Amino acid sequence: MFDRLLNGKRVLLGVTGGIAAYKAADLCSKLAQAGAEVDVILTEAAAKFVAPLTFAALSGRPARVDLWTSPGGDPIPHVTMAAAADTVIVAPLSANTLAKLALGLADNLLTSTLLATPIASQKPGFSEKPGFSSPDQEQGVPWILAPAMESHMWANPLTQAHAAALRARGAVVVGPGVGRLASGAQGAGRMAEPAEILAAARLALAQGGPLAGRRVVVTAGGTQEPLDPVRFLTNASSGKMGVALAEAARDLGAAATLVHAPLAVAVPFGVESVPVRTAAQMCDAVLARLPDTDILIGAAAVADFRPAEPAGQKIKKTPGQVDLVVHLTRTPDILAEVAARRAEIGRPQVVIGFAAETQDLLANAAAKLAAKKLDIIVANDVTEPGSGFGSDDNRVTLLFADGRQEALPIMPKGEVAARVLESALARLVSPH
Ligand code: PMT
């Protein structure tokens, strides 16, 4: 799978001693599948848990342990690998190696290489430079650290001070999570999951992307309109489409915010989560953010009607009762409200809606594009199998305000999201 951020990037993956080293193999595999060139360095302790051969097979490149041998004939591999790295990931990071990194010790191949690899300072989502730029070795490269150790070692003030020192220099510390540890005890010290570490690396690498310095707000999920304290009206939206859009915005360097009704999937790492429940709450959350929003994308399936007077207590059926009449009333039309505010304040620059249709797809979508004064509408035939609500894929047609249309084949929601963001990007007015 082509990965815009990781494809062709040199990732220096350090693996230190701990049971979580087996999870580093999965991380290595994910990085290689994304097209990254992964240089793996294991400490001697790590090699006791997982053989270097495992990493070599997964990365397709030599995995090294020893500072004093140079399998490729390179007499100074620590300098060569440091100079080539676009980003550093150390997972798992033991308390011992964390301390060495904080103090600048260089007593093995990993610590020597990392001492020669300057850390870039992180400004998530913001950069003065538009356009993707390779991390600049002069300014350092992102360091992503995933500590894993027993909870008492992690809680030790010395360990905390070392982590703080590396954070202060710009390193991103992911985790550790709370859960079952090698000793069988529960506590903080579990290595973050490979997907989270990968997301942190993507977030760091995205800085300087074409949406750097921009805020993208995406709505997602199906709103819930209460009928009584335990029942509500909703729909089948999982939020996957909106989550994919927020993730794509993050990967282009934007500060991404997801205003979401309950989701069936997790909010991605590095995306701001604004949980809401009803259409009215979603509307308030979106309107409050408009002055700071560059691109707004409405992927949520928002209820058009809500029970006018939700019951204060659980509605009970009475003997012989055959029906229940519920009076519904309109919810706010969020995108229509946005259009009205946009006319006053001139923001967001780009507003994109979705149209979930079961008939007359293009005609209905075009009518919504005009009525809601959108720049683009993404027409979604939700009757197509494997597409629309809940699925991993989607087939959509983009309709533009100037009358153009672009029909896309069925593709993963992540790819649909990338195409939508590309179209939004083309409409942004450059600040420069
Ligand atoms: O979440 P998934 O399971 O991944 O499914 C994705 C999806 C099918 C929900 C998504 O691709 C999609 O089509 N979202 C829009 C669904 C919808 O409510 O469409 P609509 O035609 O009813 O609304 C048109 C547009 O107006 C939408 O952008 C909607 O967010 C917005 N709207 C609708 C009602 C309302 N009261 N306020 C709004 O702003």
CSV table of C-alpha atoms and ligand atoms in Angstrom, one decimal:
chain,number,residue,atom,x,y,z
A,1,MET,CA,0.0,0.0,0.0
A,2,PHE,CA,1.4,3.4,-1.0
A,3,ASP,CA,2.0,5.6,2.0
A,4,ARG,CA,2.6,9.2,1.2
A,5,LEU,CA,4.4,9.9,4.5
A,6,LEU,CA,6.5,6.8,5.1
A,7,ASN,CA,7.2,5.6,1.5
A,8,GLY,CA,11.0,6.0,0.9
A,9,LYS,CA,11.7,7.4,4.4
A,10,ARG,CA,14.7,6.0,6.3
A,11,VAL,CA,13.6,4.9,9.7
A,12,LEU,CA,16.1,4.1,12.3
A,13,LEU,CA,14.4,1.5,14.6
A,14,GLY,CA,16.1,0.9,17.9
A,15,VAL,CA,15.0,-2.1,19.9
A,16,THR,CA,16.1,-2.6,23.5
A,17,GLY,CA,15.8,-5.5,25.9
A,18,GLY,CA,12.3,-6.3,27.1
A,19,ILE,CA,9.5,-8.7,26.4
A,20,ALA,CA,7.8,-6.0,24.3
A,21,ALA,CA,10.6,-6.5,21.8
A,22,TYR,CA,8.4,-9.0,20.0
A,23,LYS,CA,5.9,-6.2,19.3
A,24,ALA,CA,8.8,-4.2,17.7
A,25,ALA,CA,8.8,-7.0,15.0
A,26,ASP,CA,5.2,-6.1,14.1
A,27,LEU,CA,6.2,-2.4,14.1
A,28,CYS,CA,9.1,-3.1,11.8
A,29,SER,CA,6.8,-5.1,9.5
A,30,LYS,CA,4.2,-2.3,9.4
A,31,LEU,CA,6.9,0.3,8.6
A,32,ALA,CA,8.4,-1.9,5.8
A,33,GLN,CA,4.9,-2.5,4.3
A,34,ALA,CA,4.4,1.3,4.2
A,35,GLY,CA,7.5,1.6,2.0
A,36,ALA,CA,9.9,2.8,4.7
A,37,GLU,CA,13.6,1.7,4.6
A,38,VAL,CA,14.0,0.4,8.1
A,39,ASP,CA,17.5,0.2,9.7
A,40,VAL,CA,17.1,-1.9,12.8
A,41,ILE,CA,19.6,-1.7,15.6
A,42,LEU,CA,19.2,-4.1,18.6
A,43,THR,CA,20.9,-3.9,21.9
A,44,GLU,CA,22.5,-7.1,23.1
A,45,ALA,CA,19.7,-7.5,25.6
A,46,ALA,CA,17.0,-7.1,22.8
A,47,ALA,CA,18.8,-9.8,20.7
A,48,LYS,CA,18.2,-12.2,23.6
A,49,PHE,CA,14.4,-11.7,23.2
A,50,VAL,CA,14.1,-11.5,19.4
A,51,ALA,CA,16.8,-12.6,16.9
A,52,PRO,CA,18.2,-9.9,14.6
A,53,LEU,CA,17.3,-12.3,11.7
A,54,THR,CA,13.6,-11.6,12.4
A,55,PHE,CA,14.1,-7.9,11.8
A,56,ALA,CA,16.3,-8.5,8.8
A,57,ALA,CA,13.6,-10.7,7.2
A,58,LEU,CA,10.9,-8.2,8.0
A,59,SER,CA,12.8,-5.1,6.8
A,60,GLY,CA,14.7,-6.7,4.0
A,61,ARG,CA,17.9,-5.0,5.3
A,62,PRO,CA,20.6,-6.0,7.7
A,63,ALA,CA,19.7,-5.7,11.4
A,64,ARG,CA,22.7,-4.8,13.6
A,65,VAL,CA,23.8,-5.3,17.1
A,66,ASP,CA,27.5,-4.9,17.3
A,67,LEU,CA,29.4,-1.6,17.2
A,68,TRP,CA,32.6,-3.4,16.4
A,69,THR,CA,31.7,-5.4,13.3
A,70,SER,CA,30.7,-3.9,10.0
A,71,PRO,CA,28.8,-6.5,7.9
A,72,GLY,CA,28.4,-4.2,4.8
A,73,GLY,CA,32.1,-3.1,5.0
A,74,ASP,CA,31.1,0.2,6.5
A,75,PRO,CA,33.8,1.1,9.1
A,76,ILE,CA,31.6,3.6,10.9
A,77,PRO,CA,28.0,2.4,10.6
A,78,HIS,CA,26.8,4.5,13.6
A,79,VAL,CA,27.7,7.7,11.7
A,80,THR,CA,26.3,6.5,8.3
A,81,MET,CA,23.0,5.3,9.8
A,82,ALA,CA,22.7,8.5,11.8
A,83,ALA,CA,23.2,10.7,8.8
A,84,ALA,CA,20.7,8.8,6.7
A,85,ALA,CA,17.9,8.7,9.2
A,86,ASP,CA,14.6,10.6,8.4
A,87,THR,CA,13.2,9.6,11.8
A,88,VAL,CA,14.2,7.6,14.9
A,89,ILE,CA,11.9,5.2,16.7
A,90,VAL,CA,13.0,3.4,19.8
A,91,ALA,CA,10.5,0.7,20.8
A,92,PRO,CA,10.6,-0.8,23.3
A,93,LEU,CA,12.8,1.6,25.2
A,94,SER,CA,14.2,0.2,28.4
A,95,ALA,CA,14.9,2.3,31.5
A,96,ASN,CA,18.6,1.6,31.0
A,97,THR,CA,18.7,2.9,27.4
A,98,LEU,CA,16.4,5.8,28.3
A,99,ALA,CA,18.9,6.9,31.0
A,100,LYS,CA,21.8,6.5,28.5
A,101,LEU,CA,20.1,8.6,25.9
A,102,ALA,CA,19.2,11.3,28.4
A,103,LEU,CA,22.8,11.5,29.6
A,104,GLY,CA,24.4,11.2,26.1
A,105,LEU,CA,26.2,7.9,26.8
A,106,ALA,CA,27.4,5.9,23.8
A,107,ASP,CA,28.5,2.5,24.8
A,108,ASN,CA,26.9,0.3,22.1
A,109,LEU,CA,25.8,0.6,18.5
A,110,LEU,CA,22.3,2.0,19.3
A,111,THR,CA,23.4,4.6,21.8
A,112,SER,CA,26.4,5.7,19.6
A,113,THR,CA,24.1,6.1,16.6
A,114,LEU,CA,21.5,8.0,18.5
A,115,LEU,CA,24.0,10.3,20.0
A,116,ALA,CA,25.0,11.2,16.4
A,117,THR,CA,21.4,11.8,15.4
A,118,PRO,CA,20.1,15.2,16.5
A,119,ILE,CA,16.5,15.5,17.8
A,120,ALA,CA,14.1,17.8,15.9
A,121,SER,CA,11.9,20.0,18.1
A,122,GLN,CA,8.2,19.2,17.6
A,123,LYS,CA,5.5,21.7,16.9
A,124,PRO,CA,2.6,19.4,16.1
A,125,GLY,CA,0.6,20.6,13.1
A,126,PHE,CA,2.4,23.9,12.6
A,127,SER,CA,5.3,24.9,10.4
A,128,GLU,CA,6.2,28.0,8.4
A,129,LYS,CA,7.2,26.0,5.4
A,130,PRO,CA,4.4,24.8,3.1
A,131,GLY,CA,4.9,21.8,0.9
A,132,PHE,CA,6.4,18.5,2.0
A,133,SER,CA,10.0,18.8,3.0
A,134,SER,CA,12.3,16.0,4.1
A,135,PRO,CA,13.4,16.3,7.7
A,136,ASP,CA,16.5,18.4,7.8
A,137,GLN,CA,19.4,16.7,9.5
A,138,GLU,CA,20.9,20.1,10.5
A,139,GLN,CA,17.7,20.8,12.5
A,140,GLY,CA,17.4,17.2,13.7
A,141,VAL,CA,15.0,14.5,12.9
A,142,PRO,CA,11.9,13.4,14.9
A,143,TRP,CA,12.6,11.0,17.7
A,144,ILE,CA,9.7,8.7,18.8
A,145,LEU,CA,10.3,6.9,22.1
A,146,ALA,CA,8.1,4.1,23.3
A,147,PRO,CA,9.2,3.2,26.9
A,148,ALA,CA,8.4,-0.2,28.3
A,149,MET,CA,9.4,-1.4,31.8
A,150,GLU,CA,8.1,-2.4,35.2
A,151,SER,CA,5.8,0.3,36.7
A,152,HIS,CA,8.2,1.0,39.6
A,153,MET,CA,11.1,1.6,37.2
A,154,TRP,CA,8.9,4.0,35.2
A,155,ALA,CA,7.6,5.8,38.3
A,156,ASN,CA,11.2,6.2,39.6
A,157,PRO,CA,11.9,10.0,39.7
A,158,LEU,CA,15.3,9.3,37.9
A,159,THR,CA,13.5,7.6,35.0
A,160,GLN,CA,10.9,10.4,34.9
A,161,ALA,CA,13.6,13.0,34.9
A,162,HIS,CA,15.3,11.2,32.0
A,163,ALA,CA,12.1,11.1,30.0
A,164,ALA,CA,11.5,14.8,30.8
A,165,ALA,CA,15.0,15.7,29.6
A,166,LEU,CA,14.4,14.0,26.3
A,167,ARG,CA,11.0,15.5,25.9
A,168,ALA,CA,12.5,18.9,26.5
A,169,ARG,CA,14.9,18.3,23.7
A,170,GLY,CA,12.0,17.5,21.3
A,171,ALA,CA,11.6,13.8,21.6
A,172,VAL,CA,8.0,12.5,21.5
A,173,VAL,CA,7.4,9.9,24.2
A,174,VAL,CA,4.5,7.6,23.4
A,175,GLY,CA,3.0,5.7,26.3
A,176,PRO,CA,3.8,3.7,28.3
A,177,GLY,CA,0.2,2.3,28.7
A,178,VAL,CA,-1.3,0.8,31.8
A,179,GLY,CA,-2.0,-3.0,31.8
A,180,ARG,CA,-0.5,-6.4,32.5
A,181,LEU,CA,3.3,-6.2,32.8
A,182,ALA,CA,6.0,-9.0,32.3
A,183,SER,CA,5.9,-9.6,36.1
A,184,GLY,CA,2.2,-10.3,35.9
A,185,ALA,CA,1.4,-7.2,37.9
A,186,GLN,CA,-0.9,-4.4,36.6
A,187,GLY,CA,0.5,-0.9,36.1
A,188,ALA,CA,2.0,1.8,33.9
A,189,GLY,CA,4.8,0.4,31.8
A,190,ARG,CA,3.3,-1.5,28.8
A,191,MET,CA,4.8,-0.4,25.5
A,192,ALA,CA,2.3,1.6,23.3
A,193,GLU,CA,0.8,-0.5,20.6
A,194,PRO,CA,2.7,-0.5,17.2
A,195,ALA,CA,-0.3,1.4,15.5
A,196,GLU,CA,0.0,4.2,18.0
A,197,ILE,CA,3.8,4.4,17.6
A,198,LEU,CA,3.4,4.5,13.9
A,199,ALA,CA,0.8,7.2,14.2
A,200,ALA,CA,3.2,9.3,16.3
A,201,ALA,CA,5.9,8.9,13.7
A,202,ARG,CA,3.5,9.9,11.0
A,203,LEU,CA,2.4,13.0,13.0
A,204,ALA,CA,6.0,14.0,13.4
A,205,LEU,CA,6.9,13.4,9.8
A,206,ALA,CA,3.8,15.3,8.6
A,207,GLN,CA,5.1,18.6,10.0
A,208,GLY,CA,6.0,20.8,7.1
A,209,GLY,CA,3.3,19.2,5.0
A,210,PRO,CA,1.1,21.3,2.6
A,211,LEU,CA,-1.6,21.9,5.3
A,212,ALA,CA,1.0,23.0,7.9
A,213,GLY,CA,-0.4,25.9,9.9
A,214,ARG,CA,-4.0,25.1,8.9
A,215,ARG,CA,-6.9,23.9,11.0
A,216,VAL,CA,-9.1,21.2,9.5
A,217,VAL,CA,-12.4,20.4,11.3
A,218,VAL,CA,-14.2,17.3,10.4
A,219,THR,CA,-17.6,16.0,11.7
A,220,ALA,CA,-18.1,12.3,12.0
A,221,GLY,CA,-20.5,9.7,13.3
A,222,GLY,CA,-24.3,9.5,13.6
A,223,THR,CA,-25.8,11.9,16.1
A,224,GLN,CA,-28.1,10.5,18.8
A,225,GLU,CA,-31.3,12.3,19.6
A,226,PRO,CA,-32.8,11.2,22.9
A,227,LEU,CA,-36.3,9.9,23.1
A,228,ASP,CA,-36.0,9.2,26.9
A,229,PRO,CA,-33.0,8.7,29.2
A,230,VAL,CA,-32.2,5.3,27.7
A,231,ARG,CA,-33.4,5.5,24.1
A,232,PHE,CA,-32.5,7.6,21.1
A,233,LEU,CA,-32.9,8.1,17.4
A,234,THR,CA,-29.7,7.5,15.4
A,235,ASN,CA,-28.4,6.0,12.2
A,236,ALA,CA,-25.8,3.4,11.0
A,237,SER,CA,-22.8,5.8,10.6
A,238,SER,CA,-19.7,4.3,12.2
A,239,GLY,CA,-17.6,7.4,11.8
A,240,LYS,CA,-15.0,5.6,9.7
A,241,MET,CA,-15.3,8.1,6.8
A,242,GLY,CA,-14.9,11.2,9.1
A,243,VAL,CA,-12.0,9.5,11.0
A,244,ALA,CA,-10.2,8.8,7.7
A,245,LEU,CA,-10.6,12.5,6.7
A,246,ALA,CA,-9.2,13.7,10.0
A,247,GLU,CA,-6.3,11.3,9.7
A,248,ALA,CA,-5.6,12.4,6.1
A,249,ALA,CA,-5.6,16.1,7.2
A,250,ARG,CA,-3.2,15.3,10.0
A,251,ASP,CA,-0.9,13.4,7.6
A,252,LEU,CA,-0.8,16.6,5.4
A,253,GLY,CA,0.4,18.6,8.4
A,254,ALA,CA,-2.8,20.2,9.5
A,255,ALA,CA,-4.0,20.6,13.1
A,256,ALA,CA,-7.0,18.3,12.8
A,257,THR,CA,-10.1,18.4,14.9
A,258,LEU,CA,-12.8,15.7,14.9
A,259,VAL,CA,-16.2,16.8,16.2
A,260,HIS,CA,-17.8,13.5,16.6
A,261,ALA,CA,-20.9,11.7,17.8
A,262,PRO,CA,-20.2,8.2,19.3
A,263,LEU,CA,-17.8,6.3,17.0
A,264,ALA,CA,-17.2,2.6,16.2
A,265,VAL,CA,-13.5,3.4,15.7
A,266,ALA,CA,-10.9,5.2,17.7
A,267,VAL,CA,-9.9,8.8,17.2
A,268,PRO,CA,-6.5,8.7,15.5
A,269,PHE,CA,-3.3,9.8,17.4
A,270,GLY,CA,-2.6,13.5,17.1
A,271,VAL,CA,-6.2,14.4,16.2
A,272,GLU,CA,-8.1,16.6,18.6
A,273,SER,CA,-11.3,14.8,19.8
A,274,VAL,CA,-14.5,16.9,20.5
A,275,PRO,CA,-17.1,14.4,21.5
A,276,VAL,CA,-20.8,15.4,21.2
A,277,ARG,CA,-24.0,13.5,21.1
A,278,THR,CA,-26.8,15.5,19.4
A,279,ALA,CA,-27.1,17.6,16.3
A,280,ALA,CA,-27.5,20.7,18.4
A,281,GLN,CA,-24.3,19.9,20.3
A,282,MET,CA,-22.4,19.2,17.1
A,283,CYS,CA,-23.7,22.5,15.6
A,284,ASP,CA,-22.5,24.5,18.7
A,285,ALA,CA,-19.1,22.8,18.6
A,286,VAL,CA,-18.6,23.5,14.9
A,287,LEU,CA,-19.8,27.1,15.1
A,288,ALA,CA,-17.5,27.8,18.1
A,289,ARG,CA,-14.5,26.7,16.0
A,290,LEU,CA,-15.3,28.5,12.8
A,291,PRO,CA,-13.1,31.6,13.3
A,292,ASP,CA,-10.0,29.3,13.5
A,293,THR,CA,-11.1,26.8,10.8
A,294,ASP,CA,-9.5,26.8,7.3
A,295,ILE,CA,-11.3,23.7,6.0
A,296,LEU,CA,-14.6,22.2,7.3
A,297,ILE,CA,-15.7,18.8,6.2
A,298,GLY,CA,-19.2,17.6,7.2
A,299,ALA,CA,-19.0,13.8,7.0
A,300,ALA,CA,-21.3,13.2,10.0
A,301,ALA,CA,-24.7,11.7,9.5
A,302,VAL,CA,-26.7,14.3,11.3
A,303,ALA,CA,-30.3,13.7,12.4
A,304,ASP,CA,-32.6,16.1,10.6
A,305,PHE,CA,-35.3,15.6,13.2
A,306,ARG,CA,-35.3,14.9,17.0
A,307,PRO,CA,-38.0,14.0,19.5
A,308,ALA,CA,-39.5,17.4,20.4
A,309,GLU,CA,-39.9,16.6,24.0
A,310,PRO,CA,-37.7,13.8,25.3
A,311,ALA,CA,-39.4,12.0,28.2
A,312,GLY,CA,-37.7,12.7,31.6
A,313,GLN,CA,-38.1,9.0,32.6
A,314,LYS,CA,-38.0,5.8,30.6
A,315,ILE,CA,-41.1,5.5,28.5
A,316,LYS,CA,-43.3,2.5,29.7
A,317,LYS,CA,-45.8,0.6,27.6
A,318,THR,CA,-49.2,0.4,29.1
A,319,PRO,CA,-51.4,-2.7,28.9
A,320,GLY,CA,-53.2,-2.9,25.5
A,321,GLN,CA,-51.1,-0.1,24.0
A,322,VAL,CA,-50.5,-0.7,20.3
A,323,ASP,CA,-48.7,2.4,19.2
A,324,LEU,CA,-46.7,5.3,20.4
A,325,VAL,CA,-46.8,8.7,18.7
A,326,VAL,CA,-43.6,10.7,18.9
A,327,HIS,CA,-43.6,14.3,17.8
A,328,LEU,CA,-40.4,15.1,16.0
A,329,THR,CA,-39.0,18.6,15.3
A,330,ARG,CA,-36.2,19.9,13.1
A,331,THR,CA,-32.6,19.9,14.3
A,332,PRO,CA,-30.3,22.7,13.2
A,333,ASP,CA,-28.9,22.3,9.7
A,334,ILE,CA,-25.2,22.7,10.6
A,335,LEU,CA,-23.8,23.3,7.2
A,336,ALA,CA,-26.6,25.9,6.5
A,337,GLU,CA,-25.6,27.7,9.8
A,338,VAL,CA,-22.0,27.6,8.7
A,339,ALA,CA,-22.9,29.2,5.4
A,340,ALA,CA,-24.6,32.1,7.2
A,341,ARG,CA,-21.6,32.6,9.5
A,342,ARG,CA,-19.1,32.3,6.7
A,343,ALA,CA,-20.8,35.1,4.8
A,344,GLU,CA,-20.1,37.3,7.9
A,345,ILE,CA,-16.6,36.3,8.9
A,346,GLY,CA,-15.1,34.9,5.7
A,347,ARG,CA,-14.1,31.6,7.3
A,348,PRO,CA,-13.8,28.7,6.7
A,349,GLN,CA,-12.1,29.2,3.4
A,350,VAL,CA,-13.3,25.8,2.2
A,351,VAL,CA,-16.5,24.0,3.2
A,352,ILE,CA,-17.2,20.4,2.0
A,353,GLY,CA,-20.4,18.4,2.7
A,354,PHE,CA,-21.4,14.8,2.1
A,355,ALA,CA,-24.6,13.6,0.6
A,356,ALA,CA,-25.8,10.2,1.6
A,357,GLU,CA,-28.4,9.2,-1.0
A,358,THR,CA,-30.5,6.2,-1.8
A,359,GLN,CA,-31.9,7.6,-5.1
A,360,ASP,CA,-31.2,10.3,-7.7
A,361,LEU,CA,-27.6,10.5,-6.3
A,362,LEU,CA,-26.2,13.3,-8.4
A,363,ALA,CA,-29.3,15.4,-8.7
A,364,ASN,CA,-29.9,15.3,-5.0
A,365,ALA,CA,-26.3,16.0,-4.2
A,366,ALA,CA,-26.1,18.9,-6.6
A,367,ALA,CA,-29.3,20.4,-4.9
A,368,LYS,CA,-27.6,20.1,-1.5
A,369,LEU,CA,-24.3,21.7,-2.8
A,370,ALA,CA,-26.3,24.7,-3.9
A,371,ALA,CA,-28.7,24.9,-0.9
A,372,LYS,CA,-25.8,24.7,1.7
A,373,LYS,CA,-23.5,27.0,-0.3
A,374,LEU,CA,-20.7,24.4,-0.3
A,375,ASP,CA,-17.5,24.4,-2.4
A,376,ILE,CA,-17.6,20.6,-2.8
A,377,ILE,CA,-20.1,17.9,-2.0
A,378,VAL,CA,-19.1,14.2,-1.8
A,379,ALA,CA,-22.0,12.2,-3.3
A,380,ASN,CA,-22.4,8.9,-1.6
A,381,ASP,CA,-24.7,6.2,-3.0
A,382,VAL,CA,-25.4,4.4,0.3
A,383,THR,CA,-27.3,1.6,-1.4
A,384,GLU,CA,-24.1,0.2,-3.1
A,385,PRO,CA,-22.9,-3.0,-1.3
A,386,GLY,CA,-19.5,-2.5,0.4
A,387,SER,CA,-19.8,1.2,0.3
A,388,GLY,CA,-21.3,4.0,2.6
A,389,PHE,CA,-22.4,3.3,6.1
A,390,GLY,CA,-20.1,1.1,8.3
A,391,SER,CA,-17.9,-0.2,5.4
A,392,ASP,CA,-14.2,0.2,5.0
A,393,ASP,CA,-14.6,1.3,1.4
A,394,ASN,CA,-16.6,4.0,-0.3
A,395,ARG,CA,-17.6,4.9,-3.8
A,396,VAL,CA,-18.2,8.6,-4.2
A,397,THR,CA,-18.5,11.3,-6.8
A,398,LEU,CA,-17.1,14.8,-6.1
A,399,LEU,CA,-19.3,17.6,-7.3
A,400,PHE,CA,-17.7,21.1,-7.4
A,401,ALA,CA,-19.5,24.5,-7.1
A,402,ASP,CA,-18.3,25.3,-10.7
A,403,GLY,CA,-20.3,22.3,-12.0
A,404,ARG,CA,-17.4,19.9,-12.5
A,405,GLN,CA,-17.8,16.3,-11.4
A,406,GLU,CA,-15.3,13.6,-10.6
A,407,ALA,CA,-16.5,10.1,-10.2
A,408,LEU,CA,-14.1,7.9,-8.2
A,409,PRO,CA,-14.0,4.1,-8.2
A,410,ILE,CA,-14.7,2.2,-5.0
A,411,MET,CA,-11.6,2.5,-2.8
A,412,PRO,CA,-10.7,2.4,0.9
A,413,LYS,CA,-12.1,5.3,2.9
A,414,GLY,CA,-8.5,6.5,3.6
A,415,GLU,CA,-7.9,7.0,-0.1
A,416,VAL,CA,-11.3,8.7,-0.6
A,417,ALA,CA,-10.2,11.0,2.3
A,418,ALA,CA,-6.9,11.8,0.6
A,419,ARG,CA,-8.7,12.7,-2.7
A,420,VAL,CA,-11.1,14.9,-0.8
A,421,LEU,CA,-8.3,16.7,1.0
A,422,GLU,CA,-6.4,17.1,-2.3
A,423,SER,CA,-9.4,18.9,-3.8
A,424,ALA,CA,-9.8,21.1,-0.6
A,425,LEU,CA,-6.1,22.0,-0.8
A,426,ALA,CA,-6.5,23.2,-4.4
A,427,ARG,CA,-9.1,25.6,-3.2
A,428,LEU,CA,-7.2,27.1,-0.2
A,429,VAL,CA,-6.0,30.6,-0.7
A,430,SER,CA,-2.3,30.7,0.1
A,431,PRO,CA,-1.4,33.0,3.0
A,432,HIS,CA,2.0,33.8,1.4
B,1,PMT,O1,-19.5,7.0,9.2
B,1,PMT,P1,-19.4,5.9,8.1
B,1,PMT,O2,-20.0,4.5,8.6
B,1,PMT,O3,-18.0,5.7,7.6
B,1,PMT,O4,-20.3,6.2,6.9
B,1,PMT,C1,-20.0,7.4,6.1
B,1,PMT,C2,-21.2,8.2,5.7
B,1,PMT,C3,-22.1,7.4,4.8
B,1,PMT,C4,-22.0,8.6,7.0
B,1,PMT,C5,-20.6,9.4,5.0
B,1,PMT,O5,-19.9,9.1,3.9
B,1,PMT,C6,-21.8,10.4,4.6
B,1,PMT,O6,-22.3,10.3,3.5
B,1,PMT,N1,-22.1,11.4,5.4
B,1,PMT,C7,-23.2,12.3,5.3
B,1,PMT,C8,-24.5,11.6,5.7
B,1,PMT,C9,-25.6,12.6,5.7
B,1,PMT,O7,-26.2,12.9,6.7
B,1,PMT,O8,-25.9,13.1,4.5
B,1,PMT,P2,-27.2,14.1,4.3
B,1,PMT,O9,-27.4,14.0,2.9
B,1,PMT,O10,-28.3,13.8,5.2
B,1,PMT,O11,-26.6,15.5,4.7
B,1,PMT,C10,-25.9,16.3,3.8
B,1,PMT,C11,-24.8,17.1,4.5
B,1,PMT,O12,-25.4,18.0,5.4
B,1,PMT,C12,-23.8,16.3,5.2
B,1,PMT,O13,-22.5,16.8,5.0
B,1,PMT,C13,-24.3,16.4,6.7
B,1,PMT,O14,-23.2,16.3,7.6
B,1,PMT,C14,-24.9,17.8,6.7
B,1,PMT,N2,-26.0,18.0,7.6
B,1,PMT,C15,-27.1,17.2,7.6
B,1,PMT,C16,-28.1,17.4,8.4
B,1,PMT,C17,-28.1,18.5,9.4
B,1,PMT,N3,-29.0,18.7,10.2
B,1,PMT,N4,-27.0,19.2,9.4
B,1,PMT,C18,-25.9,19.0,8.5
B,1,PMT,O15,-25.0,19.8,8.5
